PDB file of C-alpha atoms in Angstrom:
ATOM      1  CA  UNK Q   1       4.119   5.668 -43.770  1.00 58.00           C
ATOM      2  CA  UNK Q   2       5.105   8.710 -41.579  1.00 78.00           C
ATOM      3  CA  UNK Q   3       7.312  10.151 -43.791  1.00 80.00           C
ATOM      4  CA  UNK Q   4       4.813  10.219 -46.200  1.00 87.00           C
ATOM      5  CA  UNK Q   5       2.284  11.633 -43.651  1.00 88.00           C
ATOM      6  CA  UNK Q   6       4.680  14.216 -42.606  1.00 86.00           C
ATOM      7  CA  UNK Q   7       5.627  15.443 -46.121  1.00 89.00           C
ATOM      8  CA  UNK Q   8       1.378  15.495 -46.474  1.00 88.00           C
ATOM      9  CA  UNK Q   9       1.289  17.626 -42.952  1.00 88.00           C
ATOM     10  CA  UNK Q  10       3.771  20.306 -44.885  1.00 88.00           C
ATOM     11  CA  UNK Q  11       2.083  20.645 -47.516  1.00 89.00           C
ATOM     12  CA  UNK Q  12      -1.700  21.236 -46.014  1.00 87.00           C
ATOM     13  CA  UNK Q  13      -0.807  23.182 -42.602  1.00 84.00           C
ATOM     14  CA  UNK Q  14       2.398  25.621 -43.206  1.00 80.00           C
ATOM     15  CA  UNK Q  15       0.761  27.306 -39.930  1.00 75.00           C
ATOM     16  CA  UNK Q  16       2.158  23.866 -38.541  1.00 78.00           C
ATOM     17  CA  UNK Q  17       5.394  25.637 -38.102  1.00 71.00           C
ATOM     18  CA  UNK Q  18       6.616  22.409 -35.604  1.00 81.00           C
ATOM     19  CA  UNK Q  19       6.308  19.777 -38.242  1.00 87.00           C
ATOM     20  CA  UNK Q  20       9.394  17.419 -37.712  1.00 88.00           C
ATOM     21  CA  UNK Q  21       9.214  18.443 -34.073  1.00 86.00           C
ATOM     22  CA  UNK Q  22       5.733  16.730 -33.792  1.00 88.00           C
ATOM     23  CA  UNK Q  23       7.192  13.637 -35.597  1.00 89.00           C
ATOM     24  CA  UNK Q  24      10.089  13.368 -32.957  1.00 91.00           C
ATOM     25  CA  UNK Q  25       7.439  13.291 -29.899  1.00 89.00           C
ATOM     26  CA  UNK Q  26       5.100  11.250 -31.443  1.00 90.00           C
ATOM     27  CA  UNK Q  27       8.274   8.815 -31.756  1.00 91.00           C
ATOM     28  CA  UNK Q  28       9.783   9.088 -28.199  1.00 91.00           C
ATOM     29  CA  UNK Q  29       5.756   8.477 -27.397  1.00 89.00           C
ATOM     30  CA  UNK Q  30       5.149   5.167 -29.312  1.00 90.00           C
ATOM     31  CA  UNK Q  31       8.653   4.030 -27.740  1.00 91.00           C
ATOM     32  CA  UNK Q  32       7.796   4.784 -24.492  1.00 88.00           C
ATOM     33  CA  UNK Q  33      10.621   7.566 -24.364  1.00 88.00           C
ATOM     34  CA  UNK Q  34       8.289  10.112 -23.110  1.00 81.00           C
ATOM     35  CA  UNK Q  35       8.610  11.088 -18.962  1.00 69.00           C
ATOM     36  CA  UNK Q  36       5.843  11.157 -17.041  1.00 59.00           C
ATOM     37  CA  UNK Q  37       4.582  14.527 -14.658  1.00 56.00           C
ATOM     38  CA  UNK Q  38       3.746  12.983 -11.395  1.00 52.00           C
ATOM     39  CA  UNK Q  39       1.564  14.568  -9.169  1.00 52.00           C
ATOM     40  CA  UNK Q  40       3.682  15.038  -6.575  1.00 54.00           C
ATOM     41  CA  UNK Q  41       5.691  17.314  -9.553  1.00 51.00           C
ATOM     42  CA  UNK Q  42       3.208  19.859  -9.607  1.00 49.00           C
ATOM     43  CA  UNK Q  43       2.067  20.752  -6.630  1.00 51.00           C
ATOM     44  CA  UNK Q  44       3.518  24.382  -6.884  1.00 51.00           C
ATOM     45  CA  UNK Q  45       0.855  24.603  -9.626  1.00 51.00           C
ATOM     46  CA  UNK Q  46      -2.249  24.358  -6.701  1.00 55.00           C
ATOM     47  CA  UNK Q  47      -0.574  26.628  -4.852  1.00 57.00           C
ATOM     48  CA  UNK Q  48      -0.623  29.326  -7.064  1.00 59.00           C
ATOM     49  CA  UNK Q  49      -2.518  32.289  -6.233  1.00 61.00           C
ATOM     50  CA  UNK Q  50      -4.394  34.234  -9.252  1.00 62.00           C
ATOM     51  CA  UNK Q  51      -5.892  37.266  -8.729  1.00 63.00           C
ATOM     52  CA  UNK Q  52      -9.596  38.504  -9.444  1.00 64.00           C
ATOM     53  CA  UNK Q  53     -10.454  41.286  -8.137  1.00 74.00           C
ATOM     54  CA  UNK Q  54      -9.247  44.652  -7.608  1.00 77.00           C
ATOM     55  CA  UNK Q  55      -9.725  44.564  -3.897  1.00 83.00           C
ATOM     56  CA  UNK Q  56      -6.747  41.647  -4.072  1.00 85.00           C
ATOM     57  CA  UNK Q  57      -4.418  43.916  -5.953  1.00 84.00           C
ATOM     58  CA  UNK Q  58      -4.755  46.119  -2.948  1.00 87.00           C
ATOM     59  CA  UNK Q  59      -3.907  43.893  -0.559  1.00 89.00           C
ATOM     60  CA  UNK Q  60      -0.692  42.574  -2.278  1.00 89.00           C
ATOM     61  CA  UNK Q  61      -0.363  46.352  -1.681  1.00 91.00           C
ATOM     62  CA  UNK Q  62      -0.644  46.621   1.627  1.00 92.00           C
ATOM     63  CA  UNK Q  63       0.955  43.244   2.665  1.00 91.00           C
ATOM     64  CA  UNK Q  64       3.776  44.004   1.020  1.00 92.00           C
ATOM     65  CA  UNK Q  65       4.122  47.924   2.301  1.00 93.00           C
ATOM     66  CA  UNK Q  66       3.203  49.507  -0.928  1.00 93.00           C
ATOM     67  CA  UNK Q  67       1.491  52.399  -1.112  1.00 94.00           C
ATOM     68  CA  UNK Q  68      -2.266  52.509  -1.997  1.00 91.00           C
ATOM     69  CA  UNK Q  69      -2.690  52.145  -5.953  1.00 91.00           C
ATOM     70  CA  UNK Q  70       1.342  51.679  -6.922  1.00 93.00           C
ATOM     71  CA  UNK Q  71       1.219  49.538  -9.278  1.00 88.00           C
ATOM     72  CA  UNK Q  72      -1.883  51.385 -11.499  1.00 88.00           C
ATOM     73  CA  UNK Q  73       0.429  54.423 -11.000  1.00 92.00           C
ATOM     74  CA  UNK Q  74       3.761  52.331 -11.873  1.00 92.00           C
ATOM     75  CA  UNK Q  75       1.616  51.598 -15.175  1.00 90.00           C
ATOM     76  CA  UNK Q  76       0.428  54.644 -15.751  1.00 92.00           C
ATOM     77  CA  UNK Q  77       4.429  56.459 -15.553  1.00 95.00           C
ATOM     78  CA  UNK Q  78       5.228  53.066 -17.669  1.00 95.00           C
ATOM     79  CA  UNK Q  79       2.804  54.430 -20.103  1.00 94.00           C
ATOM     80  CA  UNK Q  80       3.758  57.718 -20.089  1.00 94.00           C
ATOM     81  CA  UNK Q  81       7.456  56.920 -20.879  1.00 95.00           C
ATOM     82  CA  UNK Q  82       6.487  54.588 -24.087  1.00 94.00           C
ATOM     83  CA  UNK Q  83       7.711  51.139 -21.977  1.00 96.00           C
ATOM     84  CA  UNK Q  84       4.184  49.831 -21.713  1.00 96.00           C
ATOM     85  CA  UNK Q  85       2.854  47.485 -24.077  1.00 97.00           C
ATOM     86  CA  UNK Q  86      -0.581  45.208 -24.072  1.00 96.00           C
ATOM     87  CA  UNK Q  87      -0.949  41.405 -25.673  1.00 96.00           C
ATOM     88  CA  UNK Q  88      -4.035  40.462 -26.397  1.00 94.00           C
ATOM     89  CA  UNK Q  89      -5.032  36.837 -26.392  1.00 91.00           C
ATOM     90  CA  UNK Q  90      -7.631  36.395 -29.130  1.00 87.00           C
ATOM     91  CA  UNK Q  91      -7.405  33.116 -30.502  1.00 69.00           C
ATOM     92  CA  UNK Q  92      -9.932  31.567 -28.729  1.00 59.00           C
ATOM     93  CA  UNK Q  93     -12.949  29.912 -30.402  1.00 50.00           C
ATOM     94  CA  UNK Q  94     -16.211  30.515 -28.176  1.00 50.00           C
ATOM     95  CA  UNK Q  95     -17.531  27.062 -29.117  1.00 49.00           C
ATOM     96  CA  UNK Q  96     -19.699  27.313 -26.142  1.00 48.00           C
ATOM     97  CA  UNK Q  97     -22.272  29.400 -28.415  1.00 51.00           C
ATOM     98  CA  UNK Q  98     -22.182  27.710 -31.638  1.00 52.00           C
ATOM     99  CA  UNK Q  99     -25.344  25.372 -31.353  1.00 48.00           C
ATOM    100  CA  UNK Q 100     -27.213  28.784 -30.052  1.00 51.00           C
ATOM    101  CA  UNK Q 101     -26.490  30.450 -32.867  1.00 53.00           C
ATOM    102  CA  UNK Q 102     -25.402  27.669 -35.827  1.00 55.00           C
ATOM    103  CA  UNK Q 103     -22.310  29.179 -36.237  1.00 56.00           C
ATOM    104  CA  UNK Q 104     -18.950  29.402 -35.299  1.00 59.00           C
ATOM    105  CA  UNK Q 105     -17.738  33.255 -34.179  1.00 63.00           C
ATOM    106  CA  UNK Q 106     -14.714  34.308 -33.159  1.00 79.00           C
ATOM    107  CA  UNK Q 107     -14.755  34.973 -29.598  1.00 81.00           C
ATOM    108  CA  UNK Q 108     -13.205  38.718 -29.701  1.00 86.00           C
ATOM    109  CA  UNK Q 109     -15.576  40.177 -32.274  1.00 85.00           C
ATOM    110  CA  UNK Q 110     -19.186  38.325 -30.653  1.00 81.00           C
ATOM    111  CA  UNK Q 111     -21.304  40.729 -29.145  1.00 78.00           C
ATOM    112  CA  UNK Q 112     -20.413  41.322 -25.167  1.00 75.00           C
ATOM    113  CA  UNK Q 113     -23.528  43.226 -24.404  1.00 77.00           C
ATOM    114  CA  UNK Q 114     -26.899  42.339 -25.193  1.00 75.00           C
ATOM    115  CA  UNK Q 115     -28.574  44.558 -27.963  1.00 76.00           C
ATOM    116  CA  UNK Q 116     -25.877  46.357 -28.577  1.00 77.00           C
ATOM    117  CA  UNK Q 117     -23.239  46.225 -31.393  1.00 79.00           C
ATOM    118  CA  UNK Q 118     -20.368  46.698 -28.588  1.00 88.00           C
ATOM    119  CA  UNK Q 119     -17.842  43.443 -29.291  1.00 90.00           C
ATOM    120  CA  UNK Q 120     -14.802  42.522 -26.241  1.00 90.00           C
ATOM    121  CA  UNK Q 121     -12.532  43.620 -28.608  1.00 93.00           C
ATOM    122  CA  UNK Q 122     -13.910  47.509 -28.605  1.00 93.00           C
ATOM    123  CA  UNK Q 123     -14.306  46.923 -24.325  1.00 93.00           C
ATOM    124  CA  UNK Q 124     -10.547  46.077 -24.654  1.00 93.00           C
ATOM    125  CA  UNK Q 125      -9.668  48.557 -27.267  1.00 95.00           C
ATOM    126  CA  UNK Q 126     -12.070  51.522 -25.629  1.00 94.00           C
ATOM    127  CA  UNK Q 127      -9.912  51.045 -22.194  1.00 91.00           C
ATOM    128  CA  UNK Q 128      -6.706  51.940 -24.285  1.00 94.00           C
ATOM    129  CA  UNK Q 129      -8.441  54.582 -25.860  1.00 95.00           C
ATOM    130  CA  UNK Q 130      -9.284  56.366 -22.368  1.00 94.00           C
ATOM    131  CA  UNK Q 131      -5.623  56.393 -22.041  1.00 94.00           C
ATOM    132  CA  UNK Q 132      -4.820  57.396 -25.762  1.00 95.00           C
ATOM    133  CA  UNK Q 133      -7.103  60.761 -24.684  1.00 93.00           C
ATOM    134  CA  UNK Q 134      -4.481  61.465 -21.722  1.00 91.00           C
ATOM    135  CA  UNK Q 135      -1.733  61.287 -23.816  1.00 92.00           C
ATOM    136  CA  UNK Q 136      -0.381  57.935 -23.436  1.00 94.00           C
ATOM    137  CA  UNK Q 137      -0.246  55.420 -25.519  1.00 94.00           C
ATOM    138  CA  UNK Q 138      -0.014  51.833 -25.297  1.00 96.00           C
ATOM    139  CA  UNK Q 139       1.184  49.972 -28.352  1.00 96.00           C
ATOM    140  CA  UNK Q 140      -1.667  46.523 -28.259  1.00 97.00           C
ATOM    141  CA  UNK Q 141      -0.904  42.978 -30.421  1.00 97.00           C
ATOM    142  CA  UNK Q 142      -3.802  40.602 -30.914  1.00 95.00           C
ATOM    143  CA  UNK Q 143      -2.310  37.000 -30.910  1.00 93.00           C
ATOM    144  CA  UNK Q 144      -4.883  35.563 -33.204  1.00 89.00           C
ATOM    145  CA  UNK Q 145      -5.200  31.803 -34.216  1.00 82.00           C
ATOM    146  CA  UNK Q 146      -5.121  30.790 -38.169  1.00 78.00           C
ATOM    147  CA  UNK Q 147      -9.290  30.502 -37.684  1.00 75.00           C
ATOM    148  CA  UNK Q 148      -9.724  33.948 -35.980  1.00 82.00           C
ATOM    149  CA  UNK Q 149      -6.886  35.885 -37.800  1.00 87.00           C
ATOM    150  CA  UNK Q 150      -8.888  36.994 -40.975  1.00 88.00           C
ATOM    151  CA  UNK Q 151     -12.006  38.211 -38.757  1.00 87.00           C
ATOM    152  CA  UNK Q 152     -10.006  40.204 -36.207  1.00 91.00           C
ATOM    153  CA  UNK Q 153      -7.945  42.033 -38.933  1.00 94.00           C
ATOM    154  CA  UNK Q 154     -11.049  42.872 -41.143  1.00 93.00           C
ATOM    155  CA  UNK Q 155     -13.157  43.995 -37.869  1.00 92.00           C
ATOM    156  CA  UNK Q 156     -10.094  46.269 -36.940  1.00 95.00           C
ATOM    157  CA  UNK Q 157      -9.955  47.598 -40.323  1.00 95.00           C
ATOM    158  CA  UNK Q 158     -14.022  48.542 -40.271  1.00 93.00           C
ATOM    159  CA  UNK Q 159     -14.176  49.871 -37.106  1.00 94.00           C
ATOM    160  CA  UNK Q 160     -10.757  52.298 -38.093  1.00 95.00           C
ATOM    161  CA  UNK Q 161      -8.926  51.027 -35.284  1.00 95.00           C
ATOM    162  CA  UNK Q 162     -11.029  51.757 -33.178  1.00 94.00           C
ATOM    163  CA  UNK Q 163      -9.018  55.677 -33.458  1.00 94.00           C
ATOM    164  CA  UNK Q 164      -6.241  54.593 -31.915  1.00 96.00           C
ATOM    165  CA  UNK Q 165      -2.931  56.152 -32.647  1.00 96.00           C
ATOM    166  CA  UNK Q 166      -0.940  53.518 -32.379  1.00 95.00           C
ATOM    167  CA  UNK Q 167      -2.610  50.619 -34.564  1.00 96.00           C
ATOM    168  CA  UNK Q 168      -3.266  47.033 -33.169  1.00 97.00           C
ATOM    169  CA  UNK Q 169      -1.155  44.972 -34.895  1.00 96.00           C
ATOM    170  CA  UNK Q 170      -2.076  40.784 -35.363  1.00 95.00           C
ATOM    171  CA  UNK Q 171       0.122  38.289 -35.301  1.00 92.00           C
ATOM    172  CA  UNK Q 172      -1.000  34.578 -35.263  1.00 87.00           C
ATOM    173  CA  UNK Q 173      -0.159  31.331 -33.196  1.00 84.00           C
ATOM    174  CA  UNK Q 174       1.012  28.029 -34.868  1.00 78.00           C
ATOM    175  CA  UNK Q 175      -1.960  26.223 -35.956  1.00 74.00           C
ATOM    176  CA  UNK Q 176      -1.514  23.466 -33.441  1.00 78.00           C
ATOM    177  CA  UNK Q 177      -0.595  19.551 -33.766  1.00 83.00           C
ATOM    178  CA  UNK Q 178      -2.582  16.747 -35.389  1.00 88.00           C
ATOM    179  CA  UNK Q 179      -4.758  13.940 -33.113  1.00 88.00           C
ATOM    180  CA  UNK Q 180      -2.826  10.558 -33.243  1.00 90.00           C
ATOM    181  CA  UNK Q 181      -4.017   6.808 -32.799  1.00 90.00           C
ATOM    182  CA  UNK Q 182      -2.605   6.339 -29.135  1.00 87.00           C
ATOM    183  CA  UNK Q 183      -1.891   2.542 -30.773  1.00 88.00           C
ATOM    184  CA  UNK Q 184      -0.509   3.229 -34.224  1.00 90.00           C
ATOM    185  CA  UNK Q 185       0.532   6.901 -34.023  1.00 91.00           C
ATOM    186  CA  UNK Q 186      -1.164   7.557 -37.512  1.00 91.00           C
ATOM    187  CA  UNK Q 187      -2.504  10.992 -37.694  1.00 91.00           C
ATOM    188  CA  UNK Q 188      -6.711  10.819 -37.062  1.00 91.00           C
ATOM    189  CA  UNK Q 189      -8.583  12.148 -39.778  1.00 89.00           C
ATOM    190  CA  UNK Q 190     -11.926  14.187 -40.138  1.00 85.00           C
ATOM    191  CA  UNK Q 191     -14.446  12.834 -43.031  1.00 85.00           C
ATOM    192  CA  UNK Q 192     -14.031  16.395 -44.298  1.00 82.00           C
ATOM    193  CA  UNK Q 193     -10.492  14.393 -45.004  1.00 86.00           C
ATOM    194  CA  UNK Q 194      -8.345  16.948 -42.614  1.00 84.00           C
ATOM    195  CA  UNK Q 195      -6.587  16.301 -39.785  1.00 87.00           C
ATOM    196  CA  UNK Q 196      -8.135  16.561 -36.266  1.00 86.00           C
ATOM    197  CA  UNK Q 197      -6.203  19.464 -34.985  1.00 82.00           C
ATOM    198  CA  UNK Q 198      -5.234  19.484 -31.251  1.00 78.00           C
ATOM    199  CA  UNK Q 199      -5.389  23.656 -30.462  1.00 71.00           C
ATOM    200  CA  UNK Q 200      -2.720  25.131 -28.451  1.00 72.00           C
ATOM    201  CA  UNK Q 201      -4.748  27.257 -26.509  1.00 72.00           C
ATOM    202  CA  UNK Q 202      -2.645  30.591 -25.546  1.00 74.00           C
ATOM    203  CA  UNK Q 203       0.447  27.911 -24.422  1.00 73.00           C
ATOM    204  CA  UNK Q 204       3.100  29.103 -27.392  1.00 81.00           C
ATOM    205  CA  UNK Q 205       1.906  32.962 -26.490  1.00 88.00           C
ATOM    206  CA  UNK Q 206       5.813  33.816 -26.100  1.00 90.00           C
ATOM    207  CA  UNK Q 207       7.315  31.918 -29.274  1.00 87.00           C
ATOM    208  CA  UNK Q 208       4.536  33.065 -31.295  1.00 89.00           C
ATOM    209  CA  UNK Q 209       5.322  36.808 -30.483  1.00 93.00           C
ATOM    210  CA  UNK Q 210       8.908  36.462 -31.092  1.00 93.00           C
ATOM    211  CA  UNK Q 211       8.340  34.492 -34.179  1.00 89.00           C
ATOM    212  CA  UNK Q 212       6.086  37.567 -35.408  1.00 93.00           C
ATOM    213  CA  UNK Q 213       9.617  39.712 -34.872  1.00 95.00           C
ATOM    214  CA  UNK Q 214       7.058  42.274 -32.841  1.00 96.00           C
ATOM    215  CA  UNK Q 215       9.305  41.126 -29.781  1.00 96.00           C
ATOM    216  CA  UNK Q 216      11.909  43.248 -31.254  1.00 96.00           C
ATOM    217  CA  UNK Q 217      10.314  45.984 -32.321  1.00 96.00           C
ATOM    218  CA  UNK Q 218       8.560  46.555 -28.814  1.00 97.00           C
ATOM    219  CA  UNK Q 219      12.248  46.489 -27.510  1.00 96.00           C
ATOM    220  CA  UNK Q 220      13.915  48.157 -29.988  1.00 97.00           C
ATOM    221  CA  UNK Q 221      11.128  51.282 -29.444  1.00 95.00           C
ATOM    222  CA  UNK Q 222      12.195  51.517 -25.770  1.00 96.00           C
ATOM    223  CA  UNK Q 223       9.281  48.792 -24.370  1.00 96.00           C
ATOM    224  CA  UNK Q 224       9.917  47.037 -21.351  1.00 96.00           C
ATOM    225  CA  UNK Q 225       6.552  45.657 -19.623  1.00 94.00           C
ATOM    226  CA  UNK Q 226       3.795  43.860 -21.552  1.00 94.00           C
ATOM    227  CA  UNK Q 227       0.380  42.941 -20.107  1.00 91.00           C
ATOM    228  CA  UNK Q 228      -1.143  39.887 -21.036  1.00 92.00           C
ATOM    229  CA  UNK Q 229      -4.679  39.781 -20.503  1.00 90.00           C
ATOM    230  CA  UNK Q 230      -7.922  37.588 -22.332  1.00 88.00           C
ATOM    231  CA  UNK Q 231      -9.647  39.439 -25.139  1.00 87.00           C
ATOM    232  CA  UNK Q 232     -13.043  38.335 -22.527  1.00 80.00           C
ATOM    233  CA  UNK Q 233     -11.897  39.722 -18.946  1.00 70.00           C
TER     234      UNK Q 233
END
């Protein structure tokens, strides 16, 4: 029955670029191969100390016995020497607004400010821009799910990329693994008749980039330092 279901899986979801790899956990699962994180395993995890605010940036600064703004003026010289680089993670669906408006968008071209056409992606894209304008210019990669892909590259086109210099360039995440029976392992299925997809999220961020082979090219150009930041903050 699985091999069937994972020559089925093949043929329906080449984004599923982990096919056999799937088939292997979902084995070592139903034998009751798989290990177990214990609490007490990741504790570093709570401990972990994410900054919101500008305000925190500067003390990091000053508790460490940098001077005031050094790291926006490490990014800036970054920038200036072509080793800068931005991802932007995009393949988020904002399913918190499709009963509100009876539809599905994709999260980086929905509107950001009220009565006005002005999407996150042109907030994110206007910020590069201010830096395009003082000459430096930061090469920007939307990592875009299957769903979103075809929206963000037809909103880039329309909007002329945004007149940046450098274009964005998308690349796209696998499409994610398929729900299974926790008793049988079978695949779960939609009544549409496709597979309940488990997303990924932004977890295979770094694969997905090298995969692309834009990994390469941002080294190969002289890169060195990429920001990774949410298409929403």
């Amino acid at each position: 029955m699985f091999a069937d279901e994972l020559l089925w899986l093949k043929e329906n979801y080449p984004e599923m670029v982990d096919v056999d790899k799937f088939n292997e956990i979902r084995r070592k699962y139903l034998q009751g191969e798989l290990e177990i994180a214990y609490e007490g395993e990741i504790q570093s995890l709570k401990q972990t100390k994410y900054m919101s605010s500008y305000n925190e940036l500067k003390a990091i600064e000053e508790g460490n016995g940098l001077p005031s703004g050094y790291f926006q003026k490490t990014g800036i010289e970054l920038g200036k020497k072509g080793k800068l680089g931005m991802i932007v993670l995009n393949g988020g669906v904002a399913t918190s607004y499709e009963k509100e408006l009876g539809y599905r968008p994709t999260k980086g071209i929905f509107q950001a400010i009220m009565d006005t056409p002005i999407s996150f992606i042109a907030i994110k894209l206007h910020s590069i821009y201010q830096f395009q304008k003082a000459g430096i210019l930061i090469p920007t990669y939307f990592m875009n799910s299957p769903v979103t892909d075809k929206d963000t590259m037809e909103y880039l086109a329309k909007f002329n990329n945004f007149n940046l210099q450098i274009k964005p360039v998308c690349f796209c995440q696998d499409l994610g693994w398929p729900r299974i029976d926790p008793q049988t392992g079978d695949v779960i299925m939609r009544k549409s008749g496709q597979a309940s997809i488990v997303p990924k999220g932004h977890g295979d961020i770094y694969q997905a980039f090298d995969r692309s082979g834009l990994y390469d090219e941002f080294i190969d150009k002289g890169g060195e330092v990429l920001l990774i930041c949410n298409v929403d903050n």
